[in-house]
Amino acid sequence: FHIVPRCPPIVVVELASLCNLNCIMCDYPFMKRKKIIMDFNLVKKVIKECADFGVSRVVLSRVGEPLLHPKIGEIISFAKECGIRNVSMVSNGMLLSEDKARELIESGLDLITFSVDASNKTTFERIRPGSNFDTVIGNIEKFIKIRNDLSREKPWVEINSCLMRENIEEVPLIIEKWRSIVERIRVLPVAPLPQTKDQRIFDTLQGCGKKPC
């Protein structure tokens, strides 16, 4: 039998269902639901309820880009003040200015995951239309330097790569680039969405395909 926990171990709060990119493996361009920035007071209400209920981890992103929320730093600080043990987020890195980097580091963020799917500019920008390879890589490196200069252990930095036909030969180079710089690297197969059919290296189990909501 399975023991059902009293509360979910992780709650995902999508601060923004908007995104500044249109990546080829993402369901964002096909998303049917309303694209918005979540109301600040509503975010605080949800986080407070999570804390009161005993949720230990809150992830502040899903499909959209969390750095589009103008109060991202305040939200993270509020979550930590409420007692959320682990606060994390996933970002494409394009909007990570030096000021924003300092804000995130000083807010108490525990983990930030950056999406890096290629080791060269051409492939990267083909996978992530609207992005700039040099900007993203520079922003990530700058973020790590600022954190280290401030003698902060956190936020931990993770690199996430979607494994697909477009980048399979570059994955070893991605790992080589980041292995000594970040705390963790994850390489996951591209999601089984209709638009990724030609990018999948192997088929998932039949009937397990995802559809954008």
Short mmCIF file of C-alpha atoms in Angstrom, two decimals:
data_model
loop_
_atom_site.label_atom_id
_atom_site.label_comp_id
_atom_site.label_asym_id
_atom_site.label_seq_id
_atom_site.Cartn_x
_atom_site.Cartn_y
_atom_site.Cartn_z
CA PHE A 1 0.00 0.00 0.00
CA HIS A 2 0.97 3.63 -0.35
CA ILE A 3 0.99 6.20 2.44
CA VAL A 4 -0.51 9.45 1.22
CA PRO A 5 1.38 12.41 2.71
CA ARG A 6 -0.51 15.03 4.67
CA CYS A 7 0.54 17.70 2.17
CA PRO A 8 2.23 17.76 -1.24
CA PRO A 9 6.04 17.87 -1.00
CA ILE A 10 6.22 20.39 -3.86
CA VAL A 11 3.86 23.11 -5.04
CA VAL A 12 4.41 24.84 -8.39
CA VAL A 13 3.33 28.49 -8.49
CA GLU A 14 3.50 29.88 -12.01
CA LEU A 15 4.29 33.56 -11.46
CA ALA A 16 4.05 34.29 -15.18
CA SER A 17 2.35 32.34 -17.91
CA LEU A 18 4.03 34.76 -20.31
CA CYS A 19 7.39 34.04 -21.91
CA ASN A 20 9.87 36.10 -23.90
CA LEU A 21 10.92 33.13 -26.09
CA ASN A 22 9.22 30.61 -28.39
CA CYS A 23 11.35 27.48 -27.97
CA ILE A 24 10.79 24.70 -30.47
CA MET A 25 10.24 22.01 -27.81
CA CYS A 26 7.95 24.03 -25.54
CA ASP A 27 4.17 24.05 -25.41
CA TYR A 28 4.10 27.83 -24.73
CA PRO A 29 3.49 28.86 -28.39
CA PHE A 30 0.48 26.50 -28.47
CA MET A 31 -0.87 27.28 -25.01
CA LYS A 32 -4.58 28.10 -25.00
CA ARG A 33 -4.99 29.47 -21.50
CA LYS A 34 -4.66 33.16 -20.71
CA LYS A 35 -1.11 34.52 -20.61
CA ILE A 36 -0.74 36.73 -17.53
CA ILE A 37 1.48 37.91 -14.69
CA MET A 38 0.12 36.55 -11.40
CA ASP A 39 -1.22 39.17 -8.98
CA PHE A 40 1.29 39.87 -6.22
CA ASN A 41 -1.24 39.60 -3.40
CA LEU A 42 -2.55 36.33 -4.80
CA VAL A 43 1.00 34.95 -4.95
CA LYS A 44 1.53 35.86 -1.30
CA LYS A 45 -1.78 34.27 -0.32
CA VAL A 46 -0.87 31.01 -2.07
CA ILE A 47 2.62 30.92 -0.55
CA LYS A 48 1.29 31.67 2.95
CA GLU A 49 -1.23 28.84 2.61
CA CYS A 50 1.54 26.51 1.43
CA ALA A 51 3.63 27.41 4.47
CA ASP A 52 0.71 27.00 6.86
CA PHE A 53 -0.05 23.61 5.34
CA GLY A 54 3.53 22.42 5.76
CA VAL A 55 4.71 22.44 2.14
CA SER A 56 8.50 22.33 2.16
CA ARG A 57 9.30 23.25 -1.44
CA VAL A 58 7.84 25.85 -3.79
CA VAL A 59 8.83 26.17 -7.46
CA LEU A 60 8.09 29.62 -8.90
CA SER A 61 7.90 28.69 -12.58
CA ARG A 62 6.36 26.30 -15.05
CA VAL A 63 5.80 27.30 -18.70
CA GLY A 64 6.39 31.04 -18.44
CA GLU A 65 9.52 33.04 -17.59
CA PRO A 66 9.49 34.00 -13.87
CA LEU A 67 11.83 36.97 -14.38
CA LEU A 68 8.95 38.70 -16.15
CA HIS A 69 7.30 39.14 -12.74
CA PRO A 70 8.32 42.60 -11.47
CA LYS A 71 8.26 41.48 -7.81
CA ILE A 72 10.17 38.21 -8.13
CA GLY A 73 12.71 39.16 -5.45
CA GLU A 74 10.02 40.20 -2.96
CA ILE A 75 8.13 36.97 -3.60
CA ILE A 76 11.17 34.81 -2.88
CA SER A 77 11.97 36.75 0.29
CA PHE A 78 8.35 36.43 1.43
CA ALA A 79 8.40 32.67 0.84
CA LYS A 80 11.55 32.28 2.94
CA GLU A 81 10.09 34.48 5.68
CA CYS A 82 7.03 32.24 5.74
CA GLY A 83 9.24 29.23 6.36
CA ILE A 84 9.32 27.56 2.94
CA ARG A 85 12.45 25.43 3.19
CA ASN A 86 13.32 25.31 -0.51
CA VAL A 87 12.41 27.97 -3.08
CA SER A 88 13.48 27.41 -6.68
CA MET A 89 12.82 28.59 -10.22
CA VAL A 90 13.67 27.84 -13.84
CA SER A 91 14.77 30.63 -16.17
CA ASN A 92 15.95 31.01 -19.76
CA GLY A 93 18.46 33.59 -18.53
CA MET A 94 17.77 36.29 -21.13
CA LEU A 95 16.41 38.85 -18.65
CA LEU A 96 19.00 38.27 -15.93
CA SER A 97 20.61 41.68 -15.53
CA GLU A 98 23.32 42.28 -12.94
CA ASP A 99 20.83 44.06 -10.66
CA LYS A 100 18.34 41.22 -11.02
CA ALA A 101 21.08 38.69 -10.27
CA ARG A 102 21.95 40.45 -7.01
CA GLU A 103 18.28 40.69 -6.11
CA LEU A 104 17.78 36.94 -6.57
CA ILE A 105 20.94 36.03 -4.67
CA GLU A 106 20.07 38.30 -1.75
CA SER A 107 16.41 37.19 -1.66
CA GLY A 108 17.22 33.77 -0.22
CA LEU A 109 16.59 31.73 -3.38
CA ASP A 110 17.78 28.15 -2.89
CA LEU A 111 18.09 26.89 -6.48
CA ILE A 112 17.96 28.42 -9.93
CA THR A 113 17.88 26.26 -13.05
CA PHE A 114 19.02 27.73 -16.35
CA SER A 115 17.96 26.18 -19.65
CA VAL A 116 20.96 25.62 -21.91
CA ASP A 117 20.34 23.30 -24.86
CA ALA A 118 23.40 23.88 -27.04
CA SER A 119 27.08 24.65 -26.94
CA ASN A 120 27.16 27.04 -29.92
CA LYS A 121 25.27 30.14 -30.96
CA THR A 122 23.67 28.75 -34.13
CA THR A 123 22.09 25.68 -32.55
CA PHE A 124 21.11 27.52 -29.37
CA GLU A 125 19.24 30.29 -31.16
CA ARG A 126 17.60 27.82 -33.56
CA ILE A 127 16.22 25.87 -30.59
CA ARG A 128 15.25 29.02 -28.68
CA PRO A 129 13.91 31.65 -31.12
CA GLY A 130 14.13 35.11 -29.61
CA SER A 131 17.18 34.31 -27.49
CA ASN A 132 20.80 35.38 -27.77
CA PHE A 133 23.42 32.76 -26.95
CA ASP A 134 26.11 35.24 -25.89
CA THR A 135 23.69 37.12 -23.63
CA VAL A 136 22.43 33.99 -21.89
CA ILE A 137 25.84 32.42 -21.31
CA GLY A 138 27.25 35.76 -20.16
CA ASN A 139 24.33 36.29 -17.77
CA ILE A 140 24.75 32.85 -16.19
CA GLU A 141 28.48 33.25 -15.77
CA LYS A 142 27.97 36.72 -14.29
CA PHE A 143 25.35 35.37 -11.88
CA ILE A 144 27.75 32.70 -10.61
CA LYS A 145 30.56 35.25 -10.22
CA ILE A 146 28.36 37.64 -8.23
CA ARG A 147 27.22 34.80 -5.95
CA ASN A 148 30.79 33.68 -5.39
CA ASP A 149 32.06 37.24 -4.85
CA LEU A 150 29.38 37.64 -2.17
CA SER A 151 30.61 34.40 -0.55
CA ARG A 152 27.14 32.89 -0.79
CA GLU A 153 26.61 29.15 -0.90
CA LYS A 154 23.18 29.61 -2.43
CA PRO A 155 21.39 29.76 -4.73
CA TRP A 156 22.73 26.55 -6.18
CA VAL A 157 22.92 26.73 -9.96
CA GLU A 158 21.68 23.96 -12.22
CA ILE A 159 21.97 23.64 -15.99
CA ASN A 160 19.10 21.84 -17.69
CA SER A 161 19.31 20.54 -21.27
CA CYS A 162 16.51 19.03 -23.34
CA LEU A 163 17.96 16.10 -25.27
CA MET A 164 16.77 16.09 -28.90
CA ARG A 165 18.01 15.38 -32.41
CA GLU A 166 18.91 19.05 -32.82
CA ASN A 167 21.50 19.02 -30.05
CA ILE A 168 22.50 15.42 -29.34
CA GLU A 169 26.07 15.93 -30.56
CA GLU A 170 26.48 19.02 -28.38
CA VAL A 171 25.37 17.56 -25.04
CA PRO A 172 28.90 16.33 -24.13
CA LEU A 173 30.21 19.84 -24.84
CA ILE A 174 27.51 21.38 -22.62
CA ILE A 175 28.50 19.05 -19.79
CA GLU A 176 32.19 19.81 -20.29
CA LYS A 177 31.55 23.56 -20.25
CA TRP A 178 29.53 23.63 -17.02
CA ARG A 179 30.61 20.62 -14.95
CA SER A 180 33.17 22.50 -12.86
CA ILE A 181 31.13 25.70 -12.58
CA VAL A 182 27.62 24.71 -11.46
CA GLU A 183 26.26 22.43 -8.75
CA ARG A 184 24.28 20.15 -11.06
CA ILE A 185 23.62 19.36 -14.72
CA ARG A 186 20.46 17.60 -15.88
CA VAL A 187 19.90 16.19 -19.36
CA LEU A 188 16.31 15.14 -19.96
CA PRO A 189 14.63 13.81 -23.11
CA VAL A 190 12.46 16.34 -24.90
CA ALA A 191 8.81 16.26 -23.79
CA PRO A 192 6.45 14.15 -25.95
CA LEU A 193 4.51 17.05 -27.45
CA PRO A 194 3.06 17.11 -30.98
CA GLN A 195 5.63 19.69 -32.11
CA THR A 196 8.56 17.59 -30.86
CA LYS A 197 7.76 14.48 -32.88
CA ASP A 198 10.71 15.01 -35.25
CA GLN A 199 13.06 15.90 -32.39
CA ARG A 200 12.56 12.81 -30.23
CA ILE A 201 15.52 10.45 -30.11
CA PHE A 202 13.40 7.62 -28.79
CA ASP A 203 9.65 7.20 -28.45
CA THR A 204 8.01 7.38 -25.06
CA LEU A 205 5.45 4.83 -24.02
CA GLN A 206 2.40 4.91 -26.25
CA GLY A 207 -0.41 6.99 -24.83
CA CYS A 208 1.89 9.11 -22.64
CA GLY A 209 1.98 12.14 -24.92
CA LYS A 210 1.42 15.61 -23.48
CA LYS A 211 -0.86 18.32 -24.77
CA PRO A 212 -0.59 22.06 -24.05
CA CYS A 213 -3.32 23.30 -21.72
#
